[in-house]
């Protein structure tokens, strides 16, 4: 009886101790965008596991949402006051981070960034140095973890089925786009009997791909919408003409029937899906997630041997990653890089632990495996990580590396935060759809777009 009572008391004590330990754990709420494929999410889970092992008093409650849901959910949380402690989405930088900083909704994390600022590559950390209209000064209100730029991906076997070699692809601007539309598409259809499209052209208003792609066309015409101080340049006649040229080229592909009819309503994953299904021969994409999806599949133990073999062939033999053609003036493209940012909210409940987690994640030993876990979809923001052997291990990643090493430029919102509002509205895709769905002349659609830019971003004081 005494032994039984002693064992019972011991078990009760152990249970109480375990309960007390559980109660002692702080909760850190993290919202993170859902990855495009398994290995990307696995890299995040591993980082969280390592953090929790190091901080046994902290428990991370992770919620993941699709890319198109992250901003609406976060805005709703801001309105209700039920905020996560840390939040990251692939489109925060484009659409909301600058405005949130301006409105005083973000925590100043300069104490985290300043000690490691020298580790960051040029044109990266600047994206997080934002103006707060309440304090009337700039500070680090976000943390950069990775970046992206624009690439071309095409099926070499579909090109061969159309009767062309890769050496047939032109390098000059007009000839390049005409090649896929006027030569590859009709030849592919004639020789295969399949209704493939030469180009997958993202044009959906709900797609960040559509405005990133359009802004790359704009860059091809050397259009600058703002100066270094953020002042608008849209009233300059050459800027208006450059926008007309870019919108004409962008919409002409669809008007010629060279992009799927659904591409005017595509969301971010849809040009990937069309490419994977071989509905399109070529598409432009702001990461190499298209190719990397097949790399993920070829190493996915849950797939069959046959599925992994197909994936390996696609990744190593059939899909190509390349840069854009030369600009219309014959010069080489210089790509804009979008630096992906996460945030800690001013009204977050556990800002101390949130800063601990961000500091941990930005440590090179944790950030590099996380970024490389995306299999090349994202490029590093730190100097050391950019020189990792990972980026020269295959031709897809080497192409990404070379594009970044040739130098990049920043987005307009780094100089004028109100361009995040314009990107969130997607005035660029709205102009495309005015031309394509409502038969508005290109010059009128551009003038409407310019007027909207002036209305939203003309006064930096508010």
PDB file of N, CA, C and O in Angstrom, residues 247-276:
ATOM      1  N   UNK A 247       3.436  48.778 -72.775  1.00  0.00           N
ATOM      2  CA  UNK A 247       2.089  48.206 -72.733  1.00  0.00           C
ATOM      3  C   UNK A 247       1.681  47.657 -74.094  1.00  0.00           C
ATOM      4  O   UNK A 247       1.010  46.619 -74.180  1.00  0.00           O
ATOM      5  N   UNK A 248       2.119  48.308 -75.171  1.00  0.00           N
ATOM      6  CA  UNK A 248       1.842  47.800 -76.518  1.00  0.00           C
ATOM      7  C   UNK A 248       2.473  46.427 -76.712  1.00  0.00           C
ATOM      8  O   UNK A 248       1.802  45.482 -77.167  1.00  0.00           O
ATOM      9  N   UNK A 249       3.742  46.306 -76.358  1.00  0.00           N
ATOM     10  CA  UNK A 249       4.432  45.021 -76.519  1.00  0.00           C
ATOM     11  C   UNK A 249       3.813  43.942 -75.643  1.00  0.00           C
ATOM     12  O   UNK A 249       3.672  42.789 -76.056  1.00  0.00           O
ATOM     13  N   UNK A 250       3.462  44.325 -74.409  1.00  0.00           N
ATOM     14  CA  UNK A 250       2.956  43.326 -73.464  1.00  0.00           C
ATOM     15  C   UNK A 250       1.597  42.782 -73.893  1.00  0.00           C
ATOM     16  O   UNK A 250       1.351  41.570 -73.843  1.00  0.00           O
ATOM     17  N   UNK A 251       0.726  43.661 -74.333  1.00  0.00           N
ATOM     18  CA  UNK A 251      -0.626  43.222 -74.707  1.00  0.00           C
ATOM     19  C   UNK A 251      -0.673  42.605 -76.106  1.00  0.00           C
ATOM     20  O   UNK A 251      -1.579  41.819 -76.399  1.00  0.00           O
ATOM     21  N   UNK A 252       0.308  42.942 -76.952  1.00  0.00           N
ATOM     22  CA  UNK A 252       0.305  42.414 -78.323  1.00  0.00           C
ATOM     23  C   UNK A 252       0.383  40.892 -78.339  1.00  0.00           C
ATOM     24  O   UNK A 252      -0.207  40.242 -79.214  1.00  0.00           O
ATOM     25  N   UNK A 253       1.087  40.309 -77.385  1.00  0.00           N
ATOM     26  CA  UNK A 253       1.223  38.847 -77.327  1.00  0.00           C
ATOM     27  C   UNK A 253      -0.151  38.204 -77.192  1.00  0.00           C
ATOM     28  O   UNK A 253      -0.482  37.239 -77.899  1.00  0.00           O
ATOM     29  N   UNK A 254      -0.968  38.726 -76.309  1.00  0.00           N
ATOM     30  CA  UNK A 254      -2.316  38.182 -76.105  1.00  0.00           C
ATOM     31  C   UNK A 254      -3.207  38.472 -77.312  1.00  0.00           C
ATOM     32  O   UNK A 254      -3.971  37.602 -77.755  1.00  0.00           O
ATOM     33  N   UNK A 255      -3.102  39.677 -77.841  1.00  0.00           N
ATOM     34  CA  UNK A 255      -3.937  40.057 -78.983  1.00  0.00           C
ATOM     35  C   UNK A 255      -3.662  39.177 -80.199  1.00  0.00           C
ATOM     36  O   UNK A 255      -4.564  38.927 -81.009  1.00  0.00           O
ATOM     37  N   UNK A 256      -2.441  38.692 -80.329  1.00  0.00           N
ATOM     38  CA  UNK A 256      -2.088  37.798 -81.436  1.00  0.00           C
ATOM     39  C   UNK A 256      -2.461  36.344 -81.159  1.00  0.00           C
ATOM     40  O   UNK A 256      -2.201  35.469 -81.983  1.00  0.00           O
ATOM     41  N   UNK A 257      -3.056  36.097 -79.992  1.00  0.00           N
ATOM     42  CA  UNK A 257      -3.457  34.730 -79.648  1.00  0.00           C
ATOM     43  C   UNK A 257      -2.311  33.853 -79.226  1.00  0.00           C
ATOM     44  O   UNK A 257      -2.390  32.625 -79.339  1.00  0.00           O
ATOM     45  N   UNK A 258      -1.255  34.458 -78.684  1.00  0.00           N
ATOM     46  CA  UNK A 258      -0.050  33.696 -78.325  1.00  0.00           C
ATOM     47  C   UNK A 258       0.039  33.360 -76.852  1.00  0.00           C
ATOM     48  O   UNK A 258       1.031  32.787 -76.414  1.00  0.00           O
ATOM     49  N   UNK A 259      -0.978  33.748 -76.065  1.00  0.00           N
ATOM     50  CA  UNK A 259      -1.035  33.405 -74.638  1.00  0.00           C
ATOM     51  C   UNK A 259      -2.420  32.842 -74.360  1.00  0.00           C
ATOM     52  O   UNK A 259      -3.396  33.264 -74.993  1.00  0.00           O
ATOM     53  N   UNK A 260      -2.557  31.884 -73.460  1.00  0.00           N
ATOM     54  CA  UNK A 260      -3.864  31.280 -73.202  1.00  0.00           C
ATOM     55  C   UNK A 260      -4.922  32.326 -72.869  1.00  0.00           C
ATOM     56  O   UNK A 260      -4.633  33.324 -72.192  1.00  0.00           O
ATOM     57  N   UNK A 261      -6.161  32.130 -73.315  1.00  0.00           N
ATOM     58  CA  UNK A 261      -7.235  33.094 -73.037  1.00  0.00           C
ATOM     59  C   UNK A 261      -7.409  33.383 -71.547  1.00  0.00           C
ATOM     60  O   UNK A 261      -7.769  34.492 -71.162  1.00  0.00           O
ATOM     61  N   UNK A 262      -7.125  32.390 -70.696  1.00  0.00           N
ATOM     62  CA  UNK A 262      -7.299  32.561 -69.249  1.00  0.00           C
ATOM     63  C   UNK A 262      -6.223  33.424 -68.615  1.00  0.00           C
ATOM     64  O   UNK A 262      -6.344  33.801 -67.443  1.00  0.00           O
ATOM     65  N   UNK A 263      -5.167  33.770 -69.355  1.00  0.00           N
ATOM     66  CA  UNK A 263      -4.029  34.461 -68.730  1.00  0.00           C
ATOM     67  C   UNK A 263      -4.372  35.868 -68.257  1.00  0.00           C
ATOM     68  O   UNK A 263      -3.652  36.434 -67.441  1.00  0.00           O
ATOM     69  N   UNK A 264      -5.490  36.450 -68.732  1.00  0.00           N
ATOM     70  CA  UNK A 264      -5.900  37.762 -68.235  1.00  0.00           C
ATOM     71  C   UNK A 264      -6.473  37.678 -66.822  1.00  0.00           C
ATOM     72  O   UNK A 264      -6.648  38.714 -66.163  1.00  0.00           O
ATOM     73  N   UNK A 265      -6.744  36.477 -66.342  1.00  0.00           N
ATOM     74  CA  UNK A 265      -7.255  36.326 -64.977  1.00  0.00           C
ATOM     75  C   UNK A 265      -6.368  35.423 -64.128  1.00  0.00           C
ATOM     76  O   UNK A 265      -6.758  35.001 -63.034  1.00  0.00           O
ATOM     77  N   UNK A 266      -5.153  35.145 -64.587  1.00  0.00           N
ATOM     78  CA  UNK A 266      -4.246  34.292 -63.825  1.00  0.00           C
ATOM     79  C   UNK A 266      -3.878  34.897 -62.484  1.00  0.00           C
ATOM     80  O   UNK A 266      -3.693  36.108 -62.351  1.00  0.00           O
ATOM     81  N   UNK A 267      -3.765  34.025 -61.475  1.00  0.00           N
ATOM     82  CA  UNK A 267      -3.123  34.363 -60.203  1.00  0.00           C
ATOM     83  C   UNK A 267      -1.671  33.869 -60.267  1.00  0.00           C
ATOM     84  O   UNK A 267      -1.256  33.265 -61.263  1.00  0.00           O
ATOM     85  N   UNK A 268      -0.915  34.104 -59.208  1.00  0.00           N
ATOM     86  CA  UNK A 268       0.524  33.834 -59.268  1.00  0.00           C
ATOM     87  C   UNK A 268       0.898  32.397 -59.660  1.00  0.00           C
ATOM     88  O   UNK A 268       1.838  32.205 -60.423  1.00  0.00           O
ATOM     89  N   UNK A 269       0.224  31.363 -59.169  1.00  0.00           N
ATOM     90  CA  UNK A 269       0.647  30.014 -59.544  1.00  0.00           C
ATOM     91  C   UNK A 269       0.273  29.594 -60.964  1.00  0.00           C
ATOM     92  O   UNK A 269       0.767  28.579 -61.463  1.00  0.00           O
ATOM     93  N   UNK A 270      -0.598  30.358 -61.637  1.00  0.00           N
ATOM     94  CA  UNK A 270      -1.246  29.847 -62.847  1.00  0.00           C
ATOM     95  C   UNK A 270      -0.334  29.762 -64.062  1.00  0.00           C
ATOM     96  O   UNK A 270      -0.490  28.852 -64.897  1.00  0.00           O
ATOM     97  N   UNK A 271       0.622  30.693 -64.198  1.00  0.00           N
ATOM     98  CA  UNK A 271       1.541  30.535 -65.330  1.00  0.00           C
ATOM     99  C   UNK A 271       2.460  29.345 -65.109  1.00  0.00           C
ATOM    100  O   UNK A 271       2.877  28.680 -66.055  1.00  0.00           O
ATOM    101  N   UNK A 272       2.739  29.032 -63.826  1.00  0.00           N
ATOM    102  CA  UNK A 272       3.496  27.816 -63.513  1.00  0.00           C
ATOM    103  C   UNK A 272       2.710  26.577 -63.942  1.00  0.00           C
ATOM    104  O   UNK A 272       3.257  25.666 -64.583  1.00  0.00           O
ATOM    105  N   UNK A 273       1.437  26.554 -63.568  1.00  0.00           N
ATOM    106  CA  UNK A 273       0.600  25.386 -63.882  1.00  0.00           C
ATOM    107  C   UNK A 273       0.504  25.184 -65.386  1.00  0.00           C
ATOM    108  O   UNK A 273       0.636  24.057 -65.891  1.00  0.00           O
ATOM    109  N   UNK A 274       0.276  26.262 -66.126  1.00  0.00           N
ATOM    110  CA  UNK A 274       0.179  26.155 -67.590  1.00  0.00           C
ATOM    111  C   UNK A 274       1.476  25.624 -68.186  1.00  0.00           C
ATOM    112  O   UNK A 274       1.459  24.808 -69.117  1.00  0.00           O
ATOM    113  N   UNK A 275       2.589  26.066 -67.645  1.00  0.00           N
ATOM    114  CA  UNK A 275       3.884  25.596 -68.130  1.00  0.00           C
ATOM    115  C   UNK A 275       4.073  24.117 -67.803  1.00  0.00           C
ATOM    116  O   UNK A 275       4.476  23.322 -68.666  1.00  0.00           O
ATOM    117  N   UNK A 276       3.795  23.733 -66.558  1.00  0.00           N
ATOM    118  CA  UNK A 276       3.958  22.330 -66.161  1.00  0.00           C
ATOM    119  C   UNK A 276       3.087  21.403 -67.012  1.00  0.00           C
ATOM    120  O   UNK A 276       3.491  20.281 -67.332  1.00  0.00           O
TER     121      UNK A 276
END
